[in-house]
């Protein structure tokens, strides 16, 4: 498809680079070759010859590649620093190359000066040496352009604004090591999660992203239309219902690491699309799932090197027992008065007004309890805390508490004042489940866009018989935030942003 860009209006530096590209093509030199004969990565060169002392030379010939992030063309000897992309082992490696008149000849030296710009990818073949100043280098015997950059890259020593970092993550990754570190750290964390679950005997599966009925959480879905069947569908808001159907079918320990989509607010801790881990354990309950999530998080900490996390709200110690706190006792202690499931909505509304907590007029006592606890108590919970014994409204898919009436067996894990995950003893009674989903569907029909819908296929699966089970939902983005002390836009490689004007 032809471009409609008016190249006469391009910035001068881009026009200069486009002209160079055109000149190279007219001279029969390819600015974008299919391949170059690389023999060593920059990491391998440093590992093998990093011991060289200042002024020491070798006869070893290597072919290296990289993006030029520093360039100095002076007389008969030119210097450039090549940068290699991140990998599992490192966040990017740099190495100096030297283009000398004595080694490459006048024509190639002048071509280097005329053709090469900051940001270009180049191939350099030559001897490995250590410069007079002790800088490990490749002294070129020949070189070749590997990819011509048409747009100038950001200045290495000028910090990008936060907005530019997330809108141009590709540029951020080039110039900022911390951005590359974040990519590696997230990869380490997700690998650790998978390895822990593998050791515990769990099977990873994939479930549909496009769904006929949205369920598994109270959230507003994204809606779309499937032309092939001429039916309306939604993007999934949770992984839960299909995973439970897998347990019904005999996958007794199952999990999915998947993308979730919720058409809700976007801020420092929320994204419209995010990555969720959901785990289901047959013959488990909220306590066994709590032990599992503690193991998952501690294993991540051990892989990253420390169980003590330095965060913006203080040091968090992941060692030892993690406390359990009931919703009603926790709220009572914070308010200095006893709050129970029998406390009226009217009284709770007065408490909300007194403490500046936003609450709508028609909210029930359960909904007010959840809002009061979330706004007043959760931010104060810095050490790992399982907030438990919720009212049923909190988790319509959790089973009634085995010992305490009017509560459910569910918890939210709060670390550093922020919810990181949730777990519960799963409701497997299809009659009660139908009652709860029916109530949710009535709320949806009345205009509650976050209420779940009645999912007959899910209920039919439960009616076949499901074993007692525990379930876990753990936000991967928030897990990365915990270990990096970064906002959610930093932890997601390409976060969804409002279009720039």
Short mmCIF file of C-alpha atoms in Angstrom, two decimals:
data_model
loop_
_atom_site.label_atom_id
_atom_site.label_comp_id
_atom_site.label_asym_id
_atom_site.label_seq_id
_atom_site.Cartn_x
_atom_site.Cartn_y
_atom_site.Cartn_z
CA UNK A 1 0.00 0.00 0.00
CA UNK A 2 1.52 3.36 -0.97
CA UNK A 3 2.32 5.76 1.85
CA UNK A 4 0.49 9.08 2.08
CA UNK A 5 3.32 10.69 4.06
CA UNK A 6 4.61 13.94 2.57
CA UNK A 7 8.36 13.44 2.71
CA UNK A 8 8.96 17.13 1.96
CA UNK A 9 7.70 17.91 5.47
CA UNK A 10 10.01 15.49 7.26
CA UNK A 11 12.46 16.71 9.92
CA UNK A 12 15.85 17.53 8.46
CA UNK A 13 17.64 14.62 10.13
CA UNK A 14 15.14 12.14 8.72
CA UNK A 15 15.45 13.64 5.27
CA UNK A 16 19.23 13.35 5.43
CA UNK A 17 18.96 9.68 6.36
CA UNK A 18 16.41 9.01 3.62
CA UNK A 19 18.78 10.62 1.14
CA UNK A 20 21.57 8.33 2.35
CA UNK A 21 19.31 5.32 1.88
CA UNK A 22 18.52 6.42 -1.65
CA UNK A 23 22.17 6.98 -2.45
CA UNK A 24 23.15 3.53 -1.13
CA UNK A 25 20.51 1.88 -3.28
CA UNK A 26 21.58 3.82 -6.36
CA UNK A 27 25.17 2.69 -5.75
CA UNK A 28 24.08 -0.93 -5.53
CA UNK A 29 24.69 -1.23 -1.80
CA UNK A 30 21.88 -2.77 0.24
CA UNK A 31 20.98 -0.74 3.37
CA UNK A 32 18.86 -3.66 4.66
CA UNK A 33 20.68 -6.93 3.86
CA UNK A 34 18.97 -10.22 4.58
CA UNK A 35 21.83 -11.43 6.78
CA UNK A 36 25.38 -10.63 7.87
CA UNK A 37 28.05 -13.17 8.88
CA UNK A 38 28.04 -12.64 12.65
CA UNK A 39 30.26 -15.09 14.54
CA UNK A 40 30.06 -13.85 18.14
CA UNK A 41 27.62 -11.94 20.31
CA UNK A 42 28.99 -8.97 22.23
CA UNK A 43 28.50 -10.97 25.42
CA UNK A 44 30.64 -13.80 24.06
CA UNK A 45 33.42 -11.37 23.11
CA UNK A 46 33.45 -9.90 26.60
CA UNK A 47 33.35 -13.31 28.25
CA UNK A 48 36.22 -14.69 26.15
CA UNK A 49 38.51 -11.67 25.90
CA UNK A 50 37.46 -9.44 28.78
CA UNK A 51 40.76 -10.23 30.54
CA UNK A 52 42.91 -8.37 28.00
CA UNK A 53 45.08 -5.65 29.46
CA UNK A 54 45.44 -2.14 28.05
CA UNK A 55 47.22 -2.18 24.69
CA UNK A 56 47.09 -5.97 24.33
CA UNK A 57 46.08 -7.33 20.91
CA UNK A 58 45.05 -10.75 19.61
CA UNK A 59 44.97 -12.34 16.20
CA UNK A 60 41.45 -13.64 16.81
CA UNK A 61 38.93 -12.52 14.17
CA UNK A 62 35.29 -12.05 15.14
CA UNK A 63 32.22 -10.75 13.38
CA UNK A 64 29.92 -8.73 15.67
CA UNK A 65 26.71 -6.77 15.23
CA UNK A 66 24.86 -4.13 17.17
CA UNK A 67 23.08 -0.79 17.16
CA UNK A 68 25.38 2.25 17.21
CA UNK A 69 24.66 4.21 20.41
CA UNK A 70 27.86 6.30 20.38
CA UNK A 71 29.78 7.55 17.36
CA UNK A 72 32.96 9.56 17.04
CA UNK A 73 34.44 10.08 13.60
CA UNK A 74 37.86 11.72 13.93
CA UNK A 75 40.50 11.70 11.23
CA UNK A 76 42.07 8.35 10.49
CA UNK A 77 40.47 6.48 13.39
CA UNK A 78 36.75 6.32 14.09
CA UNK A 79 35.13 4.94 17.24
CA UNK A 80 31.64 3.55 17.78
CA UNK A 81 29.89 1.77 20.63
CA UNK A 82 27.62 -1.08 19.61
CA UNK A 83 24.70 -2.14 21.78
CA UNK A 84 23.23 -5.63 21.78
CA UNK A 85 19.63 -6.30 22.71
CA UNK A 86 18.48 -7.85 25.97
CA UNK A 87 18.39 -11.60 26.50
CA UNK A 88 17.63 -14.02 29.31
CA UNK A 89 21.11 -13.45 30.72
CA UNK A 90 21.54 -9.68 30.46
CA UNK A 91 19.75 -6.38 29.82
CA UNK A 92 21.91 -5.36 26.89
CA UNK A 93 25.66 -5.42 26.24
CA UNK A 94 27.92 -2.78 24.72
CA UNK A 95 31.28 -3.05 22.97
CA UNK A 96 33.55 -0.59 21.24
CA UNK A 97 34.53 -0.99 17.60
CA UNK A 98 37.32 0.91 15.85
CA UNK A 99 37.45 1.77 12.13
CA UNK A 100 41.06 2.56 11.20
CA UNK A 101 42.46 3.86 7.91
CA UNK A 102 45.35 1.41 8.24
CA UNK A 103 42.99 -1.58 8.55
CA UNK A 104 40.11 -0.84 6.15
CA UNK A 105 41.60 1.57 3.64
CA UNK A 106 40.57 5.08 2.63
CA UNK A 107 37.44 4.15 0.65
CA UNK A 108 35.88 2.12 3.47
CA UNK A 109 36.80 4.71 6.10
CA UNK A 110 35.18 7.48 4.08
CA UNK A 111 32.14 5.29 3.43
CA UNK A 112 31.81 4.75 7.18
CA UNK A 113 31.87 8.49 7.79
CA UNK A 114 29.40 9.18 5.00
CA UNK A 115 26.93 6.35 5.47
CA UNK A 116 26.70 5.57 9.18
CA UNK A 117 24.57 7.42 11.77
CA UNK A 118 23.63 6.95 15.40
CA UNK A 119 20.98 4.25 15.69
CA UNK A 120 22.13 2.25 12.65
CA UNK A 121 22.76 -1.46 12.97
CA UNK A 122 26.18 -2.46 11.64
CA UNK A 123 28.28 -5.57 11.16
CA UNK A 124 31.98 -5.27 12.03
CA UNK A 125 34.59 -7.97 11.44
CA UNK A 126 38.08 -7.69 12.85
CA UNK A 127 40.64 -8.49 15.51
CA UNK A 128 39.84 -8.40 19.22
CA UNK A 129 42.09 -5.93 21.03
CA UNK A 130 42.25 -3.77 24.12
CA UNK A 131 42.74 -0.09 23.35
CA UNK A 132 45.51 2.02 24.90
CA UNK A 133 42.95 3.12 27.48
CA UNK A 134 42.01 -0.49 28.27
CA UNK A 135 38.71 -0.58 26.37
CA UNK A 136 37.94 -4.00 24.92
CA UNK A 137 37.36 -3.43 21.20
CA UNK A 138 37.02 -4.97 17.78
CA UNK A 139 39.47 -3.39 15.33
CA UNK A 140 37.63 -3.59 12.02
CA UNK A 141 39.11 -5.24 8.98
CA UNK A 142 35.80 -4.77 7.21
CA UNK A 143 32.34 -3.52 8.05
CA UNK A 144 28.85 -3.46 6.57
CA UNK A 145 25.63 -1.62 7.21
CA UNK A 146 23.07 -4.09 8.62
CA UNK A 147 20.05 -1.77 8.89
CA UNK A 148 19.76 1.95 8.22
CA UNK A 149 17.83 3.87 10.89
CA UNK A 150 15.74 6.60 9.27
CA UNK A 151 14.56 8.18 12.50
CA UNK A 152 17.15 9.58 14.96
CA UNK A 153 17.17 7.74 18.27
CA UNK A 154 16.80 9.62 21.59
CA UNK A 155 19.91 11.02 23.21
CA UNK A 156 21.41 8.52 25.64
CA UNK A 157 22.20 11.06 28.32
CA UNK A 158 18.90 12.97 28.15
CA UNK A 159 16.19 11.37 30.25
CA UNK A 160 12.90 10.65 28.51
CA UNK A 161 9.71 11.92 30.10
CA UNK A 162 7.39 9.34 31.66
CA UNK A 163 4.88 9.92 28.87
CA UNK A 164 7.45 9.34 26.13
CA UNK A 165 8.70 6.21 27.89
CA UNK A 166 5.34 4.46 27.67
CA UNK A 167 4.24 5.85 24.29
CA UNK A 168 7.54 5.01 22.63
CA UNK A 169 8.62 1.94 24.59
CA UNK A 170 10.77 0.83 21.66
CA UNK A 171 12.85 4.00 22.09
CA UNK A 172 12.81 3.64 25.88
CA UNK A 173 14.27 0.14 25.57
CA UNK A 174 17.09 1.40 23.38
CA UNK A 175 18.31 4.14 25.69
CA UNK A 176 17.35 3.07 29.21
CA UNK A 177 18.78 0.00 30.90
CA UNK A 178 16.10 0.12 33.62
CA UNK A 179 13.45 -0.42 30.95
CA UNK A 180 15.29 -3.47 29.65
CA UNK A 181 15.73 -4.70 33.24
CA UNK A 182 11.96 -4.51 33.73
CA UNK A 183 11.38 -6.77 30.72
CA UNK A 184 13.86 -9.32 32.05
CA UNK A 185 12.51 -9.14 35.60
CA UNK A 186 8.96 -9.75 34.42
CA UNK A 187 10.17 -12.72 32.38
CA UNK A 188 11.99 -14.11 35.44
CA UNK A 189 8.84 -13.72 37.54
CA UNK A 190 6.51 -15.45 35.09
CA UNK A 191 9.06 -18.23 34.56
CA UNK A 192 9.31 -18.71 38.33
CA UNK A 193 5.52 -18.90 38.65
CA UNK A 194 5.33 -21.57 35.97
CA UNK A 195 8.22 -23.55 37.47
CA UNK A 196 6.64 -23.54 40.93
CA UNK A 197 3.30 -24.73 39.58
CA UNK A 198 5.04 -27.38 37.46
CA UNK A 199 6.82 -28.73 40.55
CA UNK A 200 3.49 -28.82 42.37
CA UNK A 201 1.94 -30.95 39.63
CA UNK A 202 -0.21 -28.37 37.82
CA UNK A 203 -1.05 -28.50 34.12
CA UNK A 204 -1.07 -25.28 32.08
CA UNK A 205 -3.99 -24.84 29.69
CA UNK A 206 -5.48 -22.13 27.49
CA UNK A 207 -9.12 -21.09 27.49
CA UNK A 208 -11.17 -18.87 25.13
CA UNK A 209 -10.65 -15.11 25.06
CA UNK A 210 -13.86 -14.56 23.09
CA UNK A 211 -16.85 -15.63 25.17
CA UNK A 212 -20.61 -15.65 24.78
CA UNK A 213 -21.27 -14.87 28.44
CA UNK A 214 -19.04 -12.77 30.67
CA UNK A 215 -18.47 -14.20 34.13
CA UNK A 216 -15.96 -15.16 36.78
CA UNK A 217 -15.72 -11.64 38.20
CA UNK A 218 -17.71 -8.48 38.77
CA UNK A 219 -16.43 -6.28 35.96
CA UNK A 220 -17.62 -4.44 32.88
CA UNK A 221 -16.64 -6.34 29.72
CA UNK A 222 -15.54 -5.21 26.28
CA UNK A 223 -18.16 -6.18 23.71
CA UNK A 224 -17.62 -7.26 20.13
CA UNK A 225 -19.41 -9.08 17.32
CA UNK A 226 -18.46 -12.34 15.62
CA UNK A 227 -19.42 -11.96 11.98
CA UNK A 228 -19.02 -15.65 11.14
CA UNK A 229 -21.86 -16.62 13.51
CA UNK A 230 -23.56 -13.20 13.58
CA UNK A 231 -23.53 -13.17 17.38
CA UNK A 232 -22.45 -10.67 20.02
CA UNK A 233 -19.54 -11.73 22.19
CA UNK A 234 -17.34 -10.30 24.94
CA UNK A 235 -13.66 -10.40 25.74
CA UNK A 236 -13.10 -12.42 28.90
CA UNK A 237 -13.03 -10.65 32.25
CA UNK A 238 -11.69 -13.71 34.08
CA UNK A 239 -10.33 -17.19 33.41
CA UNK A 240 -12.38 -18.91 36.04
CA UNK A 241 -15.41 -20.56 34.49
CA UNK A 242 -13.65 -22.50 31.73
CA UNK A 243 -10.90 -23.62 34.11
CA UNK A 244 -13.50 -24.99 36.51
CA UNK A 245 -15.06 -26.86 33.63
CA UNK A 246 -11.63 -28.41 33.02
CA UNK A 247 -11.56 -29.55 36.67
CA UNK A 248 -14.99 -31.11 36.20
CA UNK A 249 -13.50 -32.99 33.26
CA UNK A 250 -10.71 -34.41 35.41
CA UNK A 251 -7.87 -31.84 35.21
CA UNK A 252 -7.48 -31.80 38.97
CA UNK A 253 -4.60 -29.30 39.13
CA UNK A 254 -4.87 -26.74 36.38
CA UNK A 255 -3.80 -23.16 35.72
CA UNK A 256 -3.69 -20.48 33.06
CA UNK A 257 -1.56 -17.38 32.65
CA UNK A 258 -3.73 -15.25 30.43
CA UNK A 259 -4.67 -11.77 29.31
CA UNK A 260 -7.82 -10.31 30.89
CA UNK A 261 -9.88 -7.40 29.54
CA UNK A 262 -12.05 -5.13 31.68
CA UNK A 263 -13.69 -1.99 30.35
CA UNK A 264 -13.05 0.03 33.49
CA UNK A 265 -10.83 2.74 34.90
CA UNK A 266 -7.15 3.14 34.07
CA UNK A 267 -4.79 4.51 36.71
CA UNK A 268 -1.51 3.80 38.52
CA UNK A 269 -2.71 0.35 39.65
CA UNK A 270 -5.29 -0.60 37.00
CA UNK A 271 -5.13 -1.34 33.29
CA UNK A 272 -7.93 -2.17 30.87
CA UNK A 273 -5.96 -5.28 29.84
CA UNK A 274 -3.72 -7.15 32.23
CA UNK A 275 -2.24 -10.57 32.89
CA UNK A 276 -3.83 -12.88 35.42
CA UNK A 277 -2.81 -16.22 36.85
CA UNK A 278 -5.72 -18.44 37.84
CA UNK A 279 -5.18 -21.80 39.53
CA UNK A 280 -7.69 -24.48 40.51
CA UNK A 281 -6.87 -27.32 42.87
CA UNK A 282 -9.23 -30.26 43.28
CA UNK A 283 -9.53 -31.39 46.91
CA UNK A 284 -8.18 -28.03 48.04
CA UNK A 285 -9.72 -25.04 49.81
CA UNK A 286 -8.88 -21.43 50.68
CA UNK A 287 -6.18 -22.54 53.16
CA UNK A 288 -4.34 -24.85 50.76
CA UNK A 289 -4.54 -22.18 48.06
CA UNK A 290 -3.12 -19.62 50.52
CA UNK A 291 -0.12 -21.89 51.10
CA UNK A 292 0.33 -22.20 47.34
CA UNK A 293 0.31 -18.46 46.66
CA UNK A 294 2.75 -17.89 49.51
CA UNK A 295 5.06 -20.46 47.97
CA UNK A 296 4.71 -18.89 44.51
CA UNK A 297 5.65 -15.42 45.80
CA UNK A 298 8.50 -16.61 48.04
CA UNK A 299 9.95 -18.65 45.18
CA UNK A 300 9.96 -15.51 43.03
CA UNK A 301 11.72 -13.60 45.81
CA UNK A 302 14.35 -16.33 46.14
CA UNK A 303 14.98 -16.32 42.40
CA UNK A 304 15.37 -12.52 42.43
CA UNK A 305 17.69 -12.73 45.42
CA UNK A 306 15.90 -11.48 48.56
CA UNK A 307 12.79 -12.05 50.66
CA UNK A 308 13.02 -8.49 51.99
CA UNK A 309 11.40 -6.02 49.61
CA UNK A 310 12.20 -2.31 49.76
CA UNK A 311 9.05 -0.51 48.64
CA UNK A 312 7.70 3.00 48.78
CA UNK A 313 5.75 2.13 51.95
CA UNK A 314 8.62 0.50 53.84
CA UNK A 315 10.46 -2.80 53.89
CA UNK A 316 8.29 -5.89 53.51
CA UNK A 317 9.52 -9.20 54.91
CA UNK A 318 8.12 -12.23 53.10
CA UNK A 319 9.61 -14.65 55.63
CA UNK A 320 7.58 -16.32 58.31
CA UNK A 321 3.82 -16.68 58.77
CA UNK A 322 1.49 -14.37 56.86
CA UNK A 323 -1.32 -13.01 59.00
CA UNK A 324 -5.04 -13.56 58.51
CA UNK A 325 -7.51 -10.75 59.18
CA UNK A 326 -11.30 -10.98 59.05
CA UNK A 327 -13.13 -8.18 57.25
CA UNK A 328 -15.49 -7.35 60.10
CA UNK A 329 -12.88 -7.54 62.93
CA UNK A 330 -10.43 -5.55 60.81
CA UNK A 331 -12.94 -2.79 60.07
CA UNK A 332 -14.09 -2.77 63.70
CA UNK A 333 -10.53 -2.31 64.97
CA UNK A 334 -9.92 0.52 62.52
CA UNK A 335 -13.16 2.36 63.36
CA UNK A 336 -13.04 1.72 67.09
CA UNK A 337 -16.55 0.28 67.12
CA UNK A 338 -17.98 -3.17 66.52
CA UNK A 339 -19.14 -3.85 62.97
CA UNK A 340 -20.98 -7.11 62.27
CA UNK A 341 -23.02 -8.62 59.41
CA UNK A 342 -26.07 -7.27 61.23
CA UNK A 343 -24.89 -3.64 61.10
CA UNK A 344 -27.41 -1.70 59.04
CA UNK A 345 -26.73 0.01 55.74
CA UNK A 346 -27.96 3.28 57.21
CA UNK A 347 -25.37 3.17 59.99
CA UNK A 348 -22.61 2.17 57.58
CA UNK A 349 -23.56 5.04 55.28
CA UNK A 350 -23.11 7.48 58.15
CA UNK A 351 -19.67 6.00 58.83
CA UNK A 352 -18.79 6.44 55.18
CA UNK A 353 -19.86 10.09 55.26
CA UNK A 354 -17.85 10.68 58.44
CA UNK A 355 -14.69 9.26 56.87
CA UNK A 356 -15.12 10.76 53.41
CA UNK A 357 -15.72 7.41 51.70
CA UNK A 358 -17.78 7.70 48.52
CA UNK A 359 -20.96 5.59 48.62
CA UNK A 360 -24.10 5.59 46.52
CA UNK A 361 -27.50 5.93 48.16
CA UNK A 362 -28.89 2.53 47.16
CA UNK A 363 -25.92 0.43 48.23
CA UNK A 364 -26.56 -2.55 50.48
CA UNK A 365 -24.79 -3.10 53.80
CA UNK A 366 -22.51 -5.70 52.18
CA UNK A 367 -21.43 -3.31 49.45
CA UNK A 368 -20.78 -0.58 52.00
CA UNK A 369 -18.67 -2.98 54.08
CA UNK A 370 -16.54 -3.78 51.05
CA UNK A 371 -16.06 -0.11 50.17
CA UNK A 372 -15.24 0.93 53.75
CA UNK A 373 -12.73 -1.86 54.22
CA UNK A 374 -11.14 -1.24 50.83
CA UNK A 375 -10.75 2.50 51.35
CA UNK A 376 -9.91 2.61 55.05
CA UNK A 377 -8.20 -0.64 56.04
CA UNK A 378 -6.50 -2.12 52.95
CA UNK A 379 -4.01 0.76 52.48
CA UNK A 380 -2.74 0.19 56.05
CA UNK A 381 -1.90 -3.50 55.48
CA UNK A 382 1.77 -3.46 54.56
CA UNK A 383 2.95 -6.93 55.61
CA UNK A 384 1.44 -9.89 53.73
CA UNK A 385 -2.14 -10.27 54.97
CA UNK A 386 -4.92 -12.62 53.94
CA UNK A 387 -8.09 -10.58 54.39
CA UNK A 388 -10.80 -13.19 54.89
CA UNK A 389 -14.38 -13.91 55.97
CA UNK A 390 -16.07 -11.69 53.40
CA UNK A 391 -19.82 -11.19 52.94
CA UNK A 392 -21.20 -13.25 50.00
CA UNK A 393 -21.42 -10.23 47.67
CA UNK A 394 -17.63 -10.13 47.44
CA UNK A 395 -17.32 -13.46 45.63
CA UNK A 396 -20.51 -15.00 44.20
CA UNK A 397 -18.44 -18.02 43.13
CA UNK A 398 -17.10 -18.81 46.63
CA UNK A 399 -18.73 -21.33 48.93
CA UNK A 400 -20.50 -20.43 52.21
CA UNK A 401 -18.25 -20.44 55.28
CA UNK A 402 -18.19 -23.86 56.91
CA UNK A 403 -18.37 -22.41 60.46
CA UNK A 404 -19.77 -18.86 60.34
CA UNK A 405 -23.16 -18.07 58.78
CA UNK A 406 -23.56 -15.17 56.31
CA UNK A 407 -19.88 -15.27 55.32
CA UNK A 408 -17.95 -16.99 52.56
CA UNK A 409 -14.60 -18.78 52.44
CA UNK A 410 -12.61 -16.24 50.47
CA UNK A 411 -9.58 -14.03 50.95
CA UNK A 412 -7.76 -11.17 49.29
CA UNK A 413 -3.99 -11.08 49.68
CA UNK A 414 -2.87 -7.55 50.55
CA UNK A 415 0.83 -6.67 50.44
CA UNK A 416 2.12 -3.13 50.59
CA UNK A 417 -1.42 -1.76 50.92
CA UNK A 418 -2.50 -3.21 47.57
CA UNK A 419 -4.46 -6.29 46.61
CA UNK A 420 -2.18 -8.78 44.85
CA UNK A 421 -4.43 -11.80 44.52
CA UNK A 422 -7.57 -13.53 45.68
CA UNK A 423 -8.45 -17.09 46.66
CA UNK A 424 -11.37 -19.07 47.92
CA UNK A 425 -12.96 -22.39 48.59
CA UNK A 426 -14.92 -22.86 45.40
CA UNK A 427 -18.68 -23.14 45.33
CA UNK A 428 -19.47 -26.50 43.72
CA UNK A 429 -23.15 -26.86 44.67
CA UNK A 430 -24.88 -26.18 41.31
CA UNK A 431 -28.19 -25.26 42.99
CA UNK A 432 -26.67 -22.50 45.14
CA UNK A 433 -24.48 -21.42 42.23
CA UNK A 434 -27.55 -21.05 40.02
CA UNK A 435 -29.23 -18.96 42.71
CA UNK A 436 -26.25 -16.63 42.96
CA UNK A 437 -25.78 -16.25 39.23
CA UNK A 438 -29.49 -15.66 38.80
CA UNK A 439 -29.30 -12.86 41.36
CA UNK A 440 -26.31 -11.45 39.49
CA UNK A 441 -28.14 -11.63 36.16
CA UNK A 442 -31.09 -9.73 37.66
CA UNK A 443 -28.68 -7.02 38.79
CA UNK A 444 -27.26 -6.97 35.25
CA UNK A 445 -30.76 -6.64 33.78
CA UNK A 446 -31.40 -3.76 36.17
CA UNK A 447 -28.42 -1.89 34.76
CA UNK A 448 -25.41 -3.13 36.77
CA UNK A 449 -22.81 -3.47 34.01
CA UNK A 450 -20.37 -5.25 36.34
CA UNK A 451 -22.74 -8.03 37.39
CA UNK A 452 -22.19 -11.52 35.99
CA UNK A 453 -24.60 -13.18 33.59
CA UNK A 454 -26.27 -16.55 33.88
CA UNK A 455 -23.96 -19.06 32.21
CA UNK A 456 -25.97 -22.20 31.45
CA UNK A 457 -22.98 -24.07 29.98
CA UNK A 458 -20.99 -23.53 33.18
CA UNK A 459 -23.92 -24.60 35.34
CA UNK A 460 -24.42 -27.71 33.20
CA UNK A 461 -20.78 -28.62 33.85
CA UNK A 462 -21.21 -28.20 37.61
CA UNK A 463 -24.31 -30.39 37.47
CA UNK A 464 -22.11 -33.24 36.22
CA UNK A 465 -20.35 -33.05 39.58
CA UNK A 466 -17.23 -31.13 40.58
CA UNK A 467 -14.80 -32.17 43.32
CA UNK A 468 -14.23 -29.82 46.27
CA UNK A 469 -11.62 -27.32 45.13
CA UNK A 470 -9.70 -24.18 45.95
CA UNK A 471 -9.13 -21.38 43.46
CA UNK A 472 -6.54 -18.64 43.12
CA UNK A 473 -6.38 -15.45 41.07
CA UNK A 474 -3.04 -13.63 41.12
CA UNK A 475 -2.40 -10.46 39.14
CA UNK A 476 0.95 -10.82 37.37
CA UNK A 477 1.28 -7.08 36.77
CA UNK A 478 0.76 -6.36 40.45
CA UNK A 479 3.19 -9.13 41.34
CA UNK A 480 5.82 -7.43 39.18
CA UNK A 481 4.92 -4.10 40.79
CA UNK A 482 5.58 -5.67 44.20
CA UNK A 483 9.10 -6.75 43.28
CA UNK A 484 10.07 -3.65 41.28
CA UNK A 485 8.26 -0.87 43.18
CA UNK A 486 7.05 0.43 39.80
CA UNK A 487 3.67 1.61 38.51
CA UNK A 488 1.58 -0.65 36.33
CA UNK A 489 2.45 1.28 33.16
CA UNK A 490 6.12 0.48 33.76
CA UNK A 491 5.53 -3.24 34.31
CA UNK A 492 3.48 -3.72 31.11
CA UNK A 493 5.72 -3.60 28.07
CA UNK A 494 3.19 -1.81 25.84
CA UNK A 495 0.40 -0.45 28.05
CA UNK A 496 -2.87 0.77 26.59
CA UNK A 497 -2.83 4.58 26.41
CA UNK A 498 -5.24 7.32 25.45
CA UNK A 499 -4.29 8.46 21.93
CA UNK A 500 -2.08 11.54 21.91
CA UNK A 501 -3.65 14.63 20.38
#
